Short mmCIF file of C-alpha atoms in Angstrom, two decimals:
data_model
loop_
_atom_site.label_atom_id
_atom_site.label_comp_id
_atom_site.label_asym_id
_atom_site.label_seq_id
_atom_site.Cartn_x
_atom_site.Cartn_y
_atom_site.Cartn_z
CA MET A 263 149.14 -9.87 -25.07
CA LYS A 264 148.92 -11.66 -21.73
CA MET A 265 148.86 -15.45 -21.81
CA PHE A 266 146.12 -15.53 -19.19
CA SER A 267 143.82 -12.57 -18.71
CA GLY A 268 140.77 -11.64 -16.69
CA SER A 269 137.76 -13.92 -16.47
CA LEU A 270 139.24 -16.44 -18.92
CA VAL A 271 141.44 -17.88 -16.16
CA LEU A 272 138.55 -19.44 -14.23
CA GLU A 273 136.93 -20.67 -17.44
CA ASN A 274 140.18 -22.30 -18.58
CA LEU A 275 140.60 -23.97 -15.20
CA ARG A 276 137.01 -25.26 -15.28
CA ILE A 277 137.45 -26.73 -18.76
CA SER A 278 140.82 -28.22 -17.72
CA LEU A 279 139.29 -30.01 -14.75
CA LEU A 280 136.45 -31.36 -16.90
CA SER A 281 139.01 -32.68 -19.39
CA VAL A 282 141.01 -34.30 -16.59
CA ARG A 283 137.90 -36.05 -15.30
CA SER A 284 136.89 -37.25 -18.77
CA HIS A 285 140.28 -38.92 -19.35
CA MET A 286 140.88 -40.20 -15.82
CA MET A 287 143.02 -43.25 -16.61
CA ARG A 288 145.73 -41.64 -18.72
CA THR A 289 145.64 -38.49 -16.62
CA THR A 290 146.18 -40.57 -13.48
CA LEU A 291 149.19 -42.31 -15.02
CA THR A 292 150.73 -38.98 -16.02
CA VAL A 293 150.06 -37.52 -12.56
CA LEU A 294 151.73 -40.54 -10.94
CA ILE A 295 154.83 -40.21 -13.13
CA ILE A 296 155.15 -36.54 -12.21
CA SER A 297 154.49 -37.25 -8.53
CA PHE A 298 157.20 -39.94 -8.40
CA GLY A 299 159.76 -37.52 -9.81
CA ILE A 300 158.83 -34.80 -7.32
CA MET A 301 158.61 -37.38 -4.50
CA ALA A 302 162.17 -38.56 -5.21
CA LEU A 303 163.45 -35.00 -5.33
CA VAL A 304 161.63 -33.62 -2.28
CA GLY A 305 162.02 -36.85 -0.29
CA ILE A 306 165.78 -37.11 -0.70
CA LEU A 307 166.37 -33.40 -0.15
CA THR A 308 164.18 -33.42 2.98
CA SER A 309 166.06 -36.48 4.23
CA ILE A 310 169.37 -34.68 3.68
CA ASP A 311 168.08 -31.70 5.69
CA ALA A 312 167.07 -34.10 8.48
CA ILE A 313 170.52 -35.71 8.45
CA LYS A 314 172.23 -32.30 8.58
CA PHE A 315 170.04 -31.22 11.48
CA PHE A 316 170.80 -34.51 13.25
CA LEU A 317 174.57 -34.21 12.72
CA ASN A 318 174.55 -30.60 13.86
CA ASP A 319 172.68 -31.55 17.00
CA ARG A 320 174.92 -34.53 17.78
CA PHE A 321 178.22 -32.74 17.21
CA GLN A 322 177.09 -29.77 19.28
CA MET A 323 176.68 -32.25 22.13
CA MET A 324 180.42 -32.89 21.85
CA GLY A 325 181.05 -29.27 22.63
CA ALA A 326 181.24 -26.47 20.10
CA ASN A 327 184.36 -25.09 21.79
CA THR A 328 186.30 -28.34 21.99
CA PHE A 329 189.31 -29.61 20.06
CA THR A 330 191.22 -32.87 20.16
CA ILE A 331 194.90 -33.72 19.80
CA ARG A 332 195.48 -37.14 18.28
CA ASN A 333 198.13 -39.00 16.35
CA ARG A 334 195.88 -39.83 13.42
CA GLN A 335 194.14 -37.59 10.95
CA MET A 336 190.45 -38.10 10.36
CA PHE A 337 189.52 -39.74 7.09
CA ARG A 338 189.13 -37.23 4.33
CA ILE A 339 185.78 -36.99 2.58
CA GLY A 340 184.94 -35.20 -0.63
CA HIS A 341 187.32 -33.75 -3.20
CA ASP A 342 190.49 -34.38 -1.16
CA ARG A 343 191.20 -38.04 -1.85
CA ASN A 344 194.59 -38.14 -0.17
CA ARG A 345 194.97 -40.85 2.39
CA ALA A 346 194.71 -39.70 6.00
CA GLU A 347 198.16 -39.56 7.58
CA ASP A 348 199.22 -41.46 10.69
CA PHE A 349 201.84 -40.16 13.09
CA ARG A 350 203.74 -41.76 15.93
CA GLU A 351 201.44 -42.64 18.81
CA ILE A 352 200.98 -40.17 21.67
CA SER A 353 202.45 -41.75 24.80
CA TYR A 354 201.01 -41.44 28.28
CA ASP A 355 204.03 -39.39 29.40
CA GLU A 356 203.56 -36.97 26.50
CA ALA A 357 199.87 -36.55 27.32
CA ILE A 358 200.62 -35.92 31.00
CA ARG A 359 203.42 -33.51 30.10
CA PHE A 360 201.09 -31.53 27.84
CA LYS A 361 198.47 -31.29 30.56
CA GLU A 362 201.10 -29.93 32.96
CA LEU A 363 202.51 -27.35 30.52
CA TYR A 364 199.26 -26.14 28.94
CA THR A 365 198.23 -23.10 30.98
CA PHE A 366 195.52 -21.65 28.71
CA PRO A 367 192.21 -21.09 30.57
CA ALA A 368 190.54 -24.29 29.41
CA THR A 369 189.62 -27.77 30.64
CA THR A 370 192.02 -30.50 29.51
CA SER A 371 191.36 -34.22 29.68
CA LEU A 372 193.20 -37.41 28.74
CA SER A 373 191.66 -40.60 27.39
CA ILE A 374 192.45 -43.88 25.71
CA ASP A 375 190.28 -46.29 23.75
CA ALA A 376 190.77 -49.36 25.93
CA THR A 377 188.71 -51.78 23.82
CA GLY A 378 185.64 -51.95 21.61
CA THR A 379 184.87 -55.61 22.20
CA ALA A 380 184.23 -55.86 25.94
CA THR A 381 181.47 -57.96 27.49
CA VAL A 382 179.68 -56.50 30.52
CA LYS A 383 178.09 -58.90 33.02
CA TYR A 384 175.82 -58.54 36.02
CA GLU A 385 174.71 -61.73 37.74
CA ASN A 386 173.28 -63.91 34.92
CA ASN A 387 172.87 -61.10 32.41
CA LYS A 388 175.52 -60.00 29.96
CA THR A 389 175.91 -57.89 26.84
CA ASN A 390 177.25 -58.81 23.46
CA PRO A 391 181.04 -58.45 23.13
CA ASN A 392 180.75 -55.03 21.54
CA VAL A 393 180.83 -52.59 24.46
CA ARG A 394 183.34 -49.76 24.06
CA VAL A 395 185.50 -49.07 27.09
CA THR A 396 187.25 -45.71 27.41
CA GLY A 397 189.89 -44.97 30.01
CA CYS A 398 189.72 -41.34 31.06
CA ASP A 399 190.43 -38.78 33.75
CA GLU A 400 187.98 -36.76 35.81
CA ASN A 401 187.65 -34.01 33.15
CA TYR A 402 186.68 -36.26 30.26
CA ILE A 403 182.95 -36.07 31.01
CA ILE A 404 183.11 -32.31 30.43
CA THR A 405 185.27 -32.28 27.30
CA SER A 406 183.46 -35.17 25.61
CA GLY A 407 180.03 -33.55 25.88
CA ASN A 408 178.60 -36.29 28.09
CA GLU A 409 176.38 -35.78 31.11
CA ILE A 410 175.85 -37.81 34.26
CA VAL A 411 172.18 -38.24 35.15
CA GLU A 412 172.63 -40.36 38.26
CA GLY A 413 175.51 -40.95 40.63
CA ARG A 414 178.78 -39.06 40.35
CA ASN A 415 181.88 -38.55 38.25
CA ILE A 416 185.16 -40.43 38.63
CA SER A 417 187.29 -38.63 41.22
CA PRO A 418 190.92 -37.50 40.74
CA THR A 419 191.96 -39.93 43.49
CA GLU A 420 190.33 -42.84 41.66
CA VAL A 421 192.08 -41.77 38.46
CA PHE A 422 195.45 -41.58 40.21
CA TYR A 423 195.19 -45.00 41.91
CA GLY A 424 193.42 -46.69 39.00
CA SER A 425 190.42 -47.69 41.09
CA SER A 426 187.93 -50.21 39.71
CA VAL A 427 184.99 -47.85 39.26
CA ALA A 428 182.93 -47.18 36.16
CA ILE A 429 180.43 -44.82 34.59
CA VAL A 430 178.16 -46.71 32.20
CA GLY A 431 175.94 -45.82 29.26
CA SER A 432 172.20 -46.39 29.12
CA ASP A 433 172.40 -49.25 26.62
CA VAL A 434 174.65 -51.24 28.93
CA THR A 435 172.38 -50.80 31.95
CA LYS A 436 169.29 -51.79 29.96
CA LYS A 437 170.92 -55.04 28.90
CA VAL A 438 172.32 -56.17 32.25
CA PHE A 439 169.85 -54.67 34.73
CA LYS A 440 166.67 -56.18 33.36
CA ASN A 441 164.82 -56.11 36.68
CA LYS A 442 164.89 -52.31 36.77
CA GLU A 443 167.12 -52.17 39.85
CA ASP A 444 169.25 -49.08 40.48
CA PRO A 445 172.65 -49.71 38.82
CA VAL A 446 174.55 -47.17 40.95
CA GLY A 447 176.43 -48.98 43.71
CA LYS A 448 176.25 -52.37 41.95
CA TYR A 449 179.29 -54.36 40.85
CA ILE A 450 179.63 -55.45 37.22
CA SER A 451 182.27 -57.30 35.25
CA ILE A 452 183.86 -55.41 32.38
CA GLY A 453 186.15 -57.70 30.47
CA PRO A 454 188.63 -59.19 32.94
CA GLY A 455 187.84 -56.87 35.87
CA ARG A 456 185.12 -56.22 38.44
CA TYR A 457 183.92 -52.62 38.72
CA LEU A 458 181.69 -50.56 40.99
CA ILE A 459 179.19 -48.40 39.08
CA VAL A 460 179.46 -44.83 40.39
CA GLY A 461 177.53 -42.98 37.68
CA LEU A 462 175.11 -43.31 34.75
CA LEU A 463 175.44 -41.40 31.47
CA LYS A 464 172.58 -39.46 29.91
CA GLU A 465 171.14 -41.27 26.90
CA LYS A 466 172.18 -39.87 23.51
CA GLY A 467 170.26 -42.17 21.20
CA SER A 468 171.25 -45.15 19.08
CA SER A 469 173.27 -43.40 16.42
CA LEU A 470 176.80 -42.47 15.41
CA GLY A 471 178.18 -45.82 16.52
CA ASN A 472 175.71 -46.15 19.42
CA PRO A 473 177.26 -43.74 21.96
CA ASP A 474 175.21 -45.31 24.78
CA ASN A 475 176.93 -48.69 24.49
CA ILE A 476 179.97 -47.53 26.45
CA CYS A 477 181.74 -47.61 29.82
CA PHE A 478 184.17 -45.05 31.25
CA ILE A 479 186.84 -46.25 33.68
CA PRO A 480 189.84 -44.44 35.24
CA ILE A 481 192.65 -44.07 32.72
CA ASN A 482 195.24 -45.75 34.98
CA ASN A 483 192.93 -48.70 35.45
CA ALA A 484 192.61 -49.00 31.66
CA ARG A 485 196.39 -48.96 31.38
CA GLN A 486 196.58 -51.92 33.77
CA ARG A 487 193.63 -54.04 32.61
CA PHE A 488 193.62 -53.27 28.88
CA SER A 489 197.28 -52.59 28.21
CA ARG A 490 198.58 -53.07 24.68
CA PRO A 491 201.77 -52.07 22.84
CA ASN A 492 201.86 -48.81 20.90
CA ALA A 493 198.70 -47.51 22.56
CA SER A 494 197.99 -43.88 21.69
CA TYR A 495 196.30 -41.42 24.04
CA GLY A 496 193.88 -38.67 23.12
CA ILE A 497 193.84 -35.14 24.54
CA ASN A 498 190.61 -33.14 24.64
CA VAL A 499 190.57 -29.42 25.37
CA SER A 500 187.37 -27.50 26.06
CA VAL A 501 187.53 -23.69 25.99
CA SER A 502 184.92 -21.83 28.02
CA ASP A 503 185.05 -18.75 25.75
CA GLY A 504 184.34 -19.71 22.14
CA SER A 505 185.94 -16.52 20.82
CA LYS A 506 189.30 -17.74 22.15
CA LEU A 507 189.14 -21.18 20.51
CA GLU A 508 191.67 -20.40 17.76
CA ALA A 509 194.06 -18.85 20.29
CA ALA A 510 193.73 -21.97 22.45
CA ILE A 511 194.51 -24.17 19.44
CA ASP A 512 197.56 -22.08 18.55
CA GLU A 513 198.93 -22.32 22.08
CA ALA A 514 198.19 -26.05 22.25
CA THR A 515 200.06 -26.54 18.97
CA GLY A 516 203.10 -24.73 20.33
CA VAL A 517 203.08 -26.61 23.63
CA PHE A 518 202.67 -30.01 22.04
CA ARG A 519 205.44 -29.31 19.52
CA ILE A 520 207.69 -28.78 22.52
CA VAL A 521 206.44 -31.98 24.16
CA ARG A 522 206.97 -33.97 20.95
CA GLN A 523 210.33 -32.24 20.36
CA VAL A 524 209.41 -31.06 16.89
CA ASN A 525 212.15 -28.85 15.50
CA ALA A 526 211.49 -25.41 14.04
CA GLY A 527 210.51 -25.62 10.39
CA GLU A 528 209.32 -29.23 10.66
CA ALA A 529 205.68 -30.18 10.15
CA ASN A 530 203.55 -31.17 13.14
CA SER A 531 203.77 -34.84 14.09
CA PHE A 532 200.19 -34.82 15.40
CA GLU A 533 196.70 -33.76 14.39
CA ILE A 534 194.53 -31.11 16.04
CA SER A 535 190.88 -31.14 15.03
CA LYS A 536 187.89 -29.18 16.21
CA SER A 537 184.76 -31.03 17.25
CA ASP A 538 182.82 -29.77 14.23
CA ASN A 539 185.43 -30.79 11.64
CA LEU A 540 183.92 -34.22 11.03
CA ALA A 541 180.43 -32.73 10.82
CA ASN A 542 181.61 -30.25 8.18
CA MET A 543 183.28 -33.05 6.21
CA LEU A 544 180.06 -35.06 6.31
CA PHE A 545 178.07 -32.01 5.23
CA ASP A 546 180.34 -31.70 2.20
CA SER A 547 179.76 -35.34 1.32
CA LEU A 548 175.99 -34.80 1.47
CA SER A 549 176.30 -32.55 -1.59
CA TYR A 550 176.79 -35.73 -3.64
CA LEU A 551 173.49 -37.07 -2.34
CA ARG A 552 171.81 -33.80 -3.21
CA LEU A 553 173.23 -34.01 -6.74
CA ALA A 554 171.99 -37.59 -7.02
CA ALA A 555 168.52 -36.47 -5.93
CA VAL A 556 168.44 -33.75 -8.58
CA ILE A 557 169.56 -36.20 -11.30
CA ILE A 558 166.98 -38.82 -10.27
CA GLY A 559 164.24 -36.21 -10.12
CA ALA A 560 165.27 -34.69 -13.47
CA ILE A 561 165.25 -38.06 -15.25
CA THR A 562 161.82 -38.93 -13.84
CA LEU A 563 160.43 -35.49 -14.68
CA LEU A 564 161.79 -35.80 -18.23
CA GLY A 565 159.77 -38.99 -18.60
CA ALA A 566 156.79 -37.20 -17.08
CA ALA A 567 157.20 -34.30 -19.53
CA ILE A 568 157.16 -36.70 -22.48
CA GLY A 569 154.10 -38.46 -21.08
CA LEU A 570 152.31 -35.18 -20.49
CA MET A 571 153.11 -33.95 -23.99
CA ASN A 572 151.75 -37.19 -25.41
CA ILE A 573 148.50 -36.94 -23.45
CA MET A 574 148.04 -33.33 -24.56
CA LEU A 575 148.66 -34.18 -28.25
CA VAL A 576 146.12 -36.97 -27.99
CA SER A 577 143.72 -34.55 -26.32
CA VAL A 578 144.16 -32.03 -29.16
CA THR A 579 143.42 -34.75 -31.72
CA GLU A 580 140.33 -36.00 -29.88
CA ARG A 581 138.95 -32.51 -29.38
CA THR A 582 139.53 -31.18 -32.89
CA ARG A 583 135.81 -30.68 -33.57
CA GLU A 584 135.41 -28.97 -30.19
CA ILE A 585 138.25 -26.59 -31.11
CA GLY A 586 136.57 -25.89 -34.44
CA ILE A 587 133.25 -25.09 -32.73
CA ARG A 588 134.95 -22.77 -30.21
CA LYS A 589 136.72 -20.89 -32.97
CA ALA A 590 133.49 -20.70 -35.00
CA ILE A 591 131.69 -18.96 -32.14
CA GLY A 592 134.50 -16.44 -31.60
CA ALA A 593 137.31 -18.03 -29.57
CA THR A 594 140.71 -16.64 -30.58
CA SER A 595 143.86 -18.67 -31.15
CA ASN A 596 145.31 -17.25 -27.90
CA THR A 597 142.23 -18.42 -26.00
CA ILE A 598 142.59 -21.97 -27.37
CA ARG A 599 146.32 -21.97 -26.65
CA ASN A 600 145.81 -20.79 -23.09
CA GLN A 601 143.10 -23.40 -22.52
CA PHE A 602 145.42 -26.27 -23.37
CA LEU A 603 148.32 -24.75 -21.43
CA ALA A 604 146.06 -24.41 -18.41
CA GLU A 605 145.12 -28.08 -18.74
CA ALA A 606 148.79 -29.11 -18.79
CA ILE A 607 149.52 -26.91 -15.76
CA VAL A 608 146.59 -28.38 -13.81
CA ILE A 609 147.75 -31.96 -14.48
CA ALA A 610 151.37 -31.12 -13.58
CA GLN A 611 150.44 -29.30 -10.38
CA ILE A 612 148.18 -32.14 -9.22
CA GLY A 613 151.15 -34.47 -9.68
CA GLY A 614 153.41 -31.96 -7.96
CA ILE A 615 151.15 -31.63 -4.91
CA LEU A 616 150.92 -35.41 -4.56
CA GLY A 617 154.69 -35.78 -5.01
CA ILE A 618 155.45 -33.08 -2.44
CA ILE A 619 153.16 -34.70 0.13
CA LEU A 620 154.78 -38.11 -0.43
CA GLY A 621 158.28 -36.59 -0.41
CA ILE A 622 157.68 -34.79 2.89
CA ALA A 623 156.29 -38.00 4.37
CA ILE A 624 159.33 -40.04 3.30
CA GLY A 625 161.83 -37.40 4.42
CA ASN A 626 160.21 -36.99 7.82
CA ALA A 627 159.91 -40.74 8.28
CA LEU A 628 163.72 -40.77 8.22
CA ALA A 629 163.83 -37.68 10.47
CA LEU A 630 161.63 -39.32 13.09
CA SER A 631 163.57 -42.60 12.88
CA ILE A 632 166.84 -40.85 13.76
CA GLY A 633 165.23 -38.75 16.46
CA THR A 634 164.95 -35.29 14.89
CA SER A 635 161.87 -33.09 14.79
CA PHE A 636 159.37 -32.78 11.92
CA ILE A 637 160.76 -30.76 9.01
CA VAL A 638 158.73 -28.59 6.63
CA PRO A 639 161.03 -28.15 3.60
CA TRP A 640 159.62 -24.88 2.29
CA LYS A 641 162.34 -24.27 -0.29
CA TRP A 642 162.04 -27.81 -1.68
CA MET A 643 158.26 -27.43 -1.83
CA ILE A 644 158.63 -24.21 -3.80
CA LEU A 645 161.20 -25.92 -6.04
CA GLY A 646 158.72 -28.75 -6.66
CA PHE A 647 155.96 -26.36 -7.71
CA VAL A 648 158.34 -24.40 -9.97
CA LEU A 649 159.61 -27.59 -11.63
CA CYS A 650 156.06 -28.80 -12.21
CA PHE A 651 155.15 -25.48 -13.76
CA GLY A 652 158.21 -25.72 -16.02
CA VAL A 653 157.32 -29.27 -17.03
CA ALA A 654 153.77 -28.13 -17.84
CA ILE A 655 154.94 -25.24 -20.03
CA LEU A 656 157.54 -27.34 -21.87
CA SER A 657 155.13 -30.23 -22.38
CA GLY A 658 152.04 -28.18 -23.13
CA ILE A 659 153.36 -25.47 -25.42
CA LEU A 660 153.64 -27.67 -28.54
CA PRO A 661 150.15 -29.22 -28.24
CA ALA A 662 148.70 -25.82 -27.30
CA VAL A 663 150.25 -24.12 -30.32
CA LYS A 664 149.09 -27.00 -32.54
CA ALA A 665 145.52 -26.56 -31.25
CA ALA A 666 145.67 -22.76 -31.68
CA LYS A 667 146.77 -23.06 -35.31
CA LEU A 668 143.96 -25.43 -36.36
CA ASP A 669 141.80 -24.07 -39.16
CA PRO A 670 138.21 -23.85 -37.84
CA ILE A 671 136.67 -25.15 -41.11
CA ASP A 672 139.01 -28.17 -41.25
CA ALA A 673 138.46 -28.75 -37.55
CA LEU A 674 134.66 -28.82 -37.98
CA ARG A 675 135.00 -31.39 -40.76
CA TYR A 676 137.17 -33.67 -38.58
CA GLU A 677 135.60 -37.03 -37.68
#
């Protein structure tokens, strides 16, 4: 026999809504408990989707076909708890030698992190001492996924002679050019030196370490002004044809083993990582957040299930005479059971709808704050409705069966 059949569905829903209205206070509390559980679940899962979309977008800006040679492995995230390994620093001569020997059809650039604590000044305005300065060659703009919106790039001649020119990020210009003047062609102080601004970087947004709070200067100028012992240089390689990325990495590995004089059979004394490696590692770590969301939602929904079962048992007790009357005029046990199950489902779904709305609002509040577009989490919405339906069945089946088994004569005598 079907649990719900024909015209009884609408009648059960009508009676369920009347019962909800007649016990508004306790129904509201149960709805709120359910909605908080669904809100936590949908909200966190939507936020995770927003973060993944954001990371994907940001790391694609770095170039999907780019890899980096460095002396230090990235920190490991997730199940691999081994400490990241450090190798001997990559010297300037080794970086230059690699660039000369690497003949694969790709764009190669050299860079060095000059400092992360520079102060930039223009007239009476200055930044906090937290501006990152990167020494680079003329190809770094391409391989790093940056874009110049005004002015020009650093020229090979300026790189060779270590000229005092700079390309600056949008955060730096906002802080030191407060009168809205055109920064290109102006002189600024970066740390100990005076530099001519030749270009402005396209704004990326205040995230991932604030990539707009940065200045690029010629690599040979950085070697002079920000020299330090044991400095290690980075090598970026951007391949125009994505299908040849692995081949480019293999050839780069062979060339740099020669440059580093690594003997046959020995492990590499350097790290090669693709631009999406860190994003993938972060995606793996987000699985822990997703698990936490499921646990939080499950615990809250368990409490909601207990509360809903309690309210339905109380409802059965209060409506014992009503059940007796319905059975006396011909209602079957299945009809009574379905009526109470329908009431539990209505309460659970009201809580689910409220929780889903709140969860989407919270998740998209985070999405908008980090600069991603509005997300409609269809699969999490469906999951919310399914969970609410499951909670309703689990919570309502015992009270519904209890109501269905009531003897009509005893029920009519109940006071």
